[in-house]
């Protein structure tokens, strides 16, 4: 009997029509050999099927200015299929699994897991989104650190054991094995990101587990402002290196928070060496609240954010998508100011170090 392809991931995505520029929600099922999409979740017959063999995936996809969180799947027959997710972690999880499925097809291998919950037997009552919010709590959550390895400085990150230790101390798990499984689920769903080569290789399936409970494996939150500087083991030198460049532009902008989606005024300082935008509390304080790494980023003017209500947003918005595919939504006071910021960021992203 021929074995049926296993379901790797399924859920609603917005799909662009193949003939007309219409976007409709579809129930999408990722299998080992292809991507099926249905008009409704309970439909028996798919509306279509996209073969993965020889296909390539592109994310972030900037083909549609007014649509965020889009990824493109191009088949071997040069047919392009566009899908839009609801939030960053959802899009990244789809892209990661599709990439892995394509890689397995090319290598003649079987996909390693069916789904996050089934593969590690997570209870259905566990809410990964709510757990992530607790982990990000500035008072009781995981503390973000500045860590050094191989003459490189990793900013706004933490080690694998820090995650497992926090899960144990918060009574989220009973032992380290459960902590490792839950950490893997958080990683698989995009709530944690690998920061160094060791953790990245494990996340790609090159180790026994996707998440590593090792002190030399580094991770970060996707909205933390993580960045990495290197080539020096002297922390004081690194601190100076972060701010050595010329200030290209500075001023106050509204920034949307990644967790609560609320907007707050932040003072931004754009430097050309290294290519960062540090942001500060405008009320004072010498230490930055975070940083956006601009090298290789994409910046565009937008009309609204994916989850914004019109009453909350007054226009003059722009979006920065970093090389690590982290999205930042900012708002200028006027259209001319937005244009100035976009042009300055575009220059630094190409010429900054």
Coordinates of C-alpha atoms in Angstrom, one line a residue:
X1 CA 0.0 0.0 0.0
X2 CA 1.3 3.4 -1.0
X3 CA 2.0 5.7 2.0
X4 CA 0.0 8.9 2.1
X5 CA 2.1 12.1 2.4
X6 CA 2.1 13.4 6.0
X7 CA 0.7 16.8 6.9
X8 CA 3.5 19.0 8.1
X9 CA 1.6 22.3 8.8
X10 CA -2.0 23.5 8.1
X11 CA -3.9 26.7 8.7
X12 CA -5.5 29.7 7.1
X13 CA -3.5 32.0 4.8
X14 CA -4.6 34.7 2.4
X15 CA -3.8 33.6 -1.2
X16 CA -3.6 35.7 -4.3
X17 CA -5.6 34.5 -7.3
X18 CA -3.7 33.1 -10.2
X19 CA -5.5 35.1 -12.8
X20 CA -6.8 38.2 -11.1
X21 CA -5.4 40.4 -8.4
X22 CA -7.8 39.1 -5.8
X23 CA -6.8 37.9 -2.3
X24 CA -8.9 35.3 -0.5
X25 CA -8.4 33.3 2.7
X26 CA -7.7 29.6 2.0
X27 CA -7.1 26.6 4.2
X28 CA -3.6 25.6 3.3
X29 CA -2.0 22.2 4.0
X30 CA 1.7 21.6 3.7
X31 CA 2.6 18.0 2.9
X32 CA 5.9 16.4 2.2
X33 CA 5.6 16.8 -1.6
X34 CA 3.3 19.8 -2.1
X35 CA 1.1 22.6 -0.8
X36 CA -2.6 22.0 -1.1
X37 CA -5.2 24.8 -0.6
X38 CA -8.9 24.5 0.1
X39 CA -11.7 27.1 0.1
X40 CA -12.8 25.9 3.5
X41 CA -11.2 23.9 6.3
X42 CA -13.7 21.0 6.1
X43 CA -13.7 20.7 2.2
X44 CA -12.8 17.2 1.0
X45 CA -11.3 18.3 -2.4
X46 CA -8.5 20.9 -2.7
X47 CA -8.9 23.9 -5.0
X48 CA -5.3 23.3 -6.1
X49 CA -2.0 21.8 -5.3
X50 CA 1.5 23.3 -5.7
X51 CA 4.3 20.7 -6.1
X52 CA 7.4 21.5 -4.1
X53 CA 10.0 19.6 -6.1
X54 CA 12.2 22.1 -7.8
X55 CA 10.3 25.0 -6.2
X56 CA 11.9 28.0 -4.5
X57 CA 10.5 30.3 -1.8
X58 CA 11.1 34.0 -1.3
X59 CA 10.6 35.8 1.9
X60 CA 10.1 38.7 2.6
X61 CA 8.3 39.3 -0.7
X62 CA 8.0 43.0 -1.7
X63 CA 6.0 42.6 -4.9
X64 CA 2.9 44.2 -3.3
X65 CA 3.5 47.5 -1.5
X66 CA 0.2 47.5 0.4
X67 CA 0.4 43.9 1.6
X68 CA 2.7 42.9 4.4
X69 CA 4.0 39.5 5.5
X70 CA 3.8 38.0 2.0
X71 CA 5.9 35.1 0.8
X72 CA 6.2 33.8 -2.8
X73 CA 6.5 30.2 -3.9
X74 CA 7.9 29.8 -7.4
X75 CA 7.5 26.4 -9.1
X76 CA 9.8 24.6 -11.5
X77 CA 7.4 25.6 -14.3
X78 CA 8.0 29.3 -13.3
X79 CA 4.6 29.8 -11.8
X80 CA 4.5 32.2 -8.9
X81 CA 2.1 31.7 -5.9
X82 CA 1.7 34.4 -3.3
X83 CA 0.5 33.8 0.3
X84 CA 0.0 36.3 3.1
X85 CA 0.3 35.5 6.8
X86 CA -1.4 37.3 9.7
X87 CA 1.7 38.0 11.7
X88 CA 5.5 37.7 11.5
X89 CA 6.0 34.5 13.5
X90 CA 3.3 32.7 11.4
X91 CA 4.8 33.7 8.1
X92 CA 8.3 32.6 9.3
X93 CA 7.0 29.3 10.5
X94 CA 5.4 28.5 7.1
X95 CA 8.5 29.6 5.2
X96 CA 10.8 27.6 7.5
X97 CA 8.8 24.4 7.0
X98 CA 8.4 24.8 3.3
X99 CA 12.1 25.3 2.9
X100 CA 12.8 22.2 5.0
X101 CA 10.3 20.2 2.9
X102 CA 12.0 21.3 -0.3
X103 CA 15.4 20.4 1.1
X104 CA 14.2 16.9 2.1
X105 CA 12.8 16.3 -1.4
X106 CA 16.2 17.3 -2.9
X107 CA 18.1 15.1 -0.6
X108 CA 15.7 12.1 -0.8
X109 CA 14.9 12.4 2.9
X110 CA 11.7 12.1 5.0
X111 CA 10.5 15.3 6.7
X112 CA 11.6 15.1 10.3
X113 CA 8.4 16.1 12.1
X114 CA 4.7 16.2 11.6
X115 CA 3.7 19.2 13.8
X116 CA 5.0 20.9 16.8
X117 CA 2.5 19.6 19.3
X118 CA 2.4 16.0 17.9
X119 CA 6.1 15.6 17.6
X120 CA 6.9 16.7 21.1
X121 CA 3.5 15.7 22.7
X122 CA 2.7 19.2 24.0
X123 CA -0.6 19.4 25.9
X124 CA -3.3 21.2 24.0
X125 CA -3.8 23.6 26.9
X126 CA -0.4 25.2 26.5
X127 CA -0.7 28.6 24.9
X128 CA 2.7 29.4 23.3
X129 CA 1.7 33.0 22.6
X130 CA 0.8 33.7 26.2
X131 CA 4.0 31.9 27.4
X132 CA 6.0 34.1 25.1
X133 CA 4.5 37.3 26.6
X134 CA 5.5 36.1 30.1
X135 CA 9.1 35.3 28.9
X136 CA 9.3 38.9 27.5
X137 CA 8.2 40.5 30.8
X138 CA 10.8 43.1 31.8
X139 CA 10.6 42.2 35.5
X140 CA 9.9 38.5 35.7
X141 CA 10.9 37.3 32.2
X142 CA 14.2 36.1 30.7
X143 CA 16.9 38.7 31.0
X144 CA 18.5 39.7 27.8
X145 CA 22.3 39.8 27.9
X146 CA 25.4 40.9 26.0
X147 CA 27.4 37.7 25.4
X148 CA 30.8 37.2 23.8
X149 CA 32.0 34.2 21.7
X150 CA 34.7 33.8 19.1
X151 CA 35.6 37.5 19.3
X152 CA 32.1 38.5 18.5
X153 CA 29.6 40.3 20.8
X154 CA 26.0 39.2 20.7
X155 CA 23.6 41.8 22.0
X156 CA 20.1 41.4 23.4
X157 CA 20.2 37.6 23.6
X158 CA 20.5 34.7 26.1
X159 CA 21.7 31.1 26.3
X160 CA 19.7 27.9 25.8
X161 CA 20.0 27.0 29.5
X162 CA 18.6 30.4 30.4
X163 CA 15.3 29.5 28.6
X164 CA 15.0 26.1 30.2
X165 CA 15.9 27.5 33.7
X166 CA 13.2 30.1 33.3
X167 CA 10.6 27.5 32.3
X168 CA 11.5 25.5 35.4
X169 CA 11.4 28.5 37.8
X170 CA 8.1 29.7 36.4
X171 CA 6.6 26.2 36.9
X172 CA 5.9 25.9 33.1
X173 CA 7.5 22.5 33.0
X174 CA 8.4 19.7 35.5
X175 CA 11.9 18.8 34.4
X176 CA 14.7 19.8 32.0
X177 CA 13.5 17.3 29.4
X178 CA 10.1 18.9 29.3
X179 CA 11.8 22.3 29.2
X180 CA 13.8 21.2 26.2
X181 CA 10.7 20.0 24.4
X182 CA 8.8 23.2 25.1
X183 CA 11.8 25.4 24.1
X184 CA 11.9 23.4 20.8
X185 CA 8.2 24.2 20.3
X186 CA 8.8 27.9 20.9
X187 CA 11.7 27.8 18.4
X188 CA 9.7 25.9 15.8
X189 CA 6.8 28.5 16.0
X190 CA 9.2 31.5 15.7
X191 CA 8.9 32.8 19.3
X192 CA 12.6 32.2 19.7
X193 CA 15.3 32.8 17.1
X194 CA 18.8 31.2 16.8
X195 CA 21.6 33.8 17.2
X196 CA 24.9 31.9 16.6
X197 CA 26.1 29.2 14.2
X198 CA 25.7 26.4 16.7
X199 CA 22.0 27.2 17.4
X200 CA 21.3 27.9 13.7
X201 CA 22.7 24.5 12.6
X202 CA 20.6 22.8 15.2
X203 CA 17.4 24.7 14.1
X204 CA 18.0 23.4 10.6
X205 CA 18.0 19.8 11.7
X206 CA 21.8 19.3 11.9
X207 CA 21.8 18.3 15.6
X208 CA 19.9 15.7 17.7
X209 CA 17.4 18.4 18.8
X210 CA 16.3 21.7 17.2
X211 CA 16.8 23.6 20.5
X212 CA 20.1 23.2 22.4
X213 CA 20.3 23.3 26.2
X214 CA 23.9 24.3 26.0
X215 CA 25.6 27.4 27.4
X216 CA 27.4 28.0 24.1
X217 CA 24.1 28.2 22.1
X218 CA 22.6 31.7 21.9
X219 CA 19.0 32.7 21.2
X220 CA 17.0 35.9 21.0
X221 CA 13.4 37.2 20.8
X222 CA 12.4 38.3 17.3
X223 CA 11.4 41.8 18.4
X224 CA 14.4 42.4 20.8
X225 CA 16.6 44.5 18.6
X226 CA 19.2 41.8 18.5
X227 CA 22.5 42.5 16.7
X228 CA 26.0 41.1 16.6
X229 CA 29.3 43.0 16.5
X230 CA 32.6 41.3 16.3
X231 CA 36.4 41.3 15.8
X232 CA 37.2 42.3 19.3
X233 CA 37.2 40.6 22.7
X234 CA 37.4 43.9 24.6
X235 CA 33.8 44.8 25.8
X236 CA 34.7 48.4 26.3
X237 CA 36.0 48.6 22.7
X238 CA 32.8 47.0 21.4
X239 CA 30.8 49.5 23.4
X240 CA 32.7 52.3 21.6
X241 CA 32.5 50.6 18.2
X242 CA 28.7 50.6 18.4
X243 CA 28.6 54.3 18.5
X244 CA 31.7 55.2 16.5
X245 CA 29.9 56.3 13.2
X246 CA 28.7 59.6 12.1
X247 CA 25.1 60.6 13.0
X248 CA 23.3 60.7 9.7
X249 CA 19.9 61.6 11.1
X250 CA 18.1 61.8 14.5
X251 CA 14.7 62.7 15.8
X252 CA 11.5 61.4 17.3
X253 CA 9.3 58.9 15.7
X254 CA 6.3 56.8 16.8
X255 CA 7.3 53.1 17.0
X256 CA 4.8 50.2 17.2
X257 CA 5.5 47.6 19.9
X258 CA 5.9 44.0 18.8
X259 CA 3.9 42.6 21.7
X260 CA 1.0 44.9 22.6
X261 CA 1.0 46.7 19.2
X262 CA 0.8 50.0 21.0
X263 CA 2.6 53.1 19.7
X264 CA 5.1 55.0 21.7
X265 CA 7.4 58.0 21.0
X266 CA 11.0 57.1 20.7
X267 CA 14.1 59.1 19.9
X268 CA 16.0 57.5 17.0
X269 CA 19.6 58.0 16.1
X270 CA 20.8 56.8 12.7
X271 CA 24.5 56.1 12.3
X272 CA 26.5 55.0 9.3
X273 CA 29.2 52.9 11.0
X274 CA 27.9 50.4 12.1
X275 CA 24.6 50.6 10.2
X276 CA 22.2 50.9 13.2
X277 CA 19.3 52.9 14.3
X278 CA 19.4 53.0 18.1
X279 CA 16.2 54.2 19.9
X280 CA 15.9 55.8 23.3
X281 CA 13.3 57.0 25.8
X282 CA 12.8 60.6 24.8
X283 CA 12.4 61.5 28.5
X284 CA 16.1 60.8 29.0
X285 CA 18.6 58.0 29.5
X286 CA 22.0 57.4 27.9
X287 CA 21.5 53.7 27.2
X288 CA 19.4 52.7 24.2
X289 CA 16.2 50.7 24.6
X290 CA 17.1 48.7 21.5
X291 CA 18.6 48.9 18.0
X292 CA 17.6 48.1 14.4
X293 CA 20.4 46.6 12.3
X294 CA 20.1 48.2 8.9
X295 CA 22.7 46.5 6.8
X296 CA 20.9 44.8 3.9
X297 CA 17.4 45.9 5.2
X298 CA 14.4 46.9 3.1
X299 CA 12.5 50.1 3.9
X300 CA 9.3 51.2 2.3
X301 CA 6.4 53.7 2.8
X302 CA 3.2 51.9 3.8
X303 CA -0.4 53.0 4.2
X304 CA -1.2 50.9 7.3
X305 CA 0.1 48.1 9.4
X306 CA -1.3 44.5 9.1
X307 CA -3.2 44.7 12.4
X308 CA -3.8 48.4 12.8
X309 CA -7.2 50.1 13.3
X310 CA -7.7 53.2 11.3
X311 CA -8.4 55.2 14.4
X312 CA -5.0 54.4 15.7
X313 CA -2.9 55.3 12.7
X314 CA -2.8 58.7 11.1
X315 CA -0.6 58.1 8.1
X316 CA 3.1 58.8 7.2
X317 CA 4.0 55.2 8.1
X318 CA 7.0 53.3 6.9
X319 CA 8.3 49.8 7.5
X320 CA 11.8 48.4 8.0
X321 CA 12.4 44.7 7.3
X322 CA 15.9 43.7 8.5
X323 CA 18.1 41.1 6.9
X324 CA 16.9 38.7 9.7
X325 CA 13.3 39.4 8.5
X326 CA 12.3 41.3 11.6
X327 CA 9.6 44.0 10.9
X328 CA 9.5 47.4 12.4
X329 CA 6.7 49.9 11.9
X330 CA 7.4 53.6 12.4
X331 CA 5.4 56.8 11.9
X332 CA 6.8 60.2 11.1
X333 CA 5.1 63.5 11.9
X334 CA 4.8 64.6 8.2
X335 CA 5.1 63.1 4.7
X336 CA 8.3 65.1 4.0
X337 CA 9.9 63.8 7.2
X338 CA 9.0 60.2 6.3
X339 CA 10.7 60.6 2.9
X340 CA 13.8 62.0 4.6
X341 CA 14.0 59.0 7.0
X342 CA 13.5 56.5 4.2
X343 CA 16.1 58.0 1.9
X344 CA 18.7 58.2 4.8
X345 CA 18.0 54.6 5.9
X346 CA 18.3 53.3 2.3
X347 CA 21.7 55.0 1.9
X348 CA 23.0 53.6 5.3
X349 CA 21.6 50.1 4.5
X350 CA 23.7 50.0 1.3
X351 CA 26.9 51.9 2.4
X352 CA 27.0 51.4 6.2
X353 CA 29.3 48.9 7.7

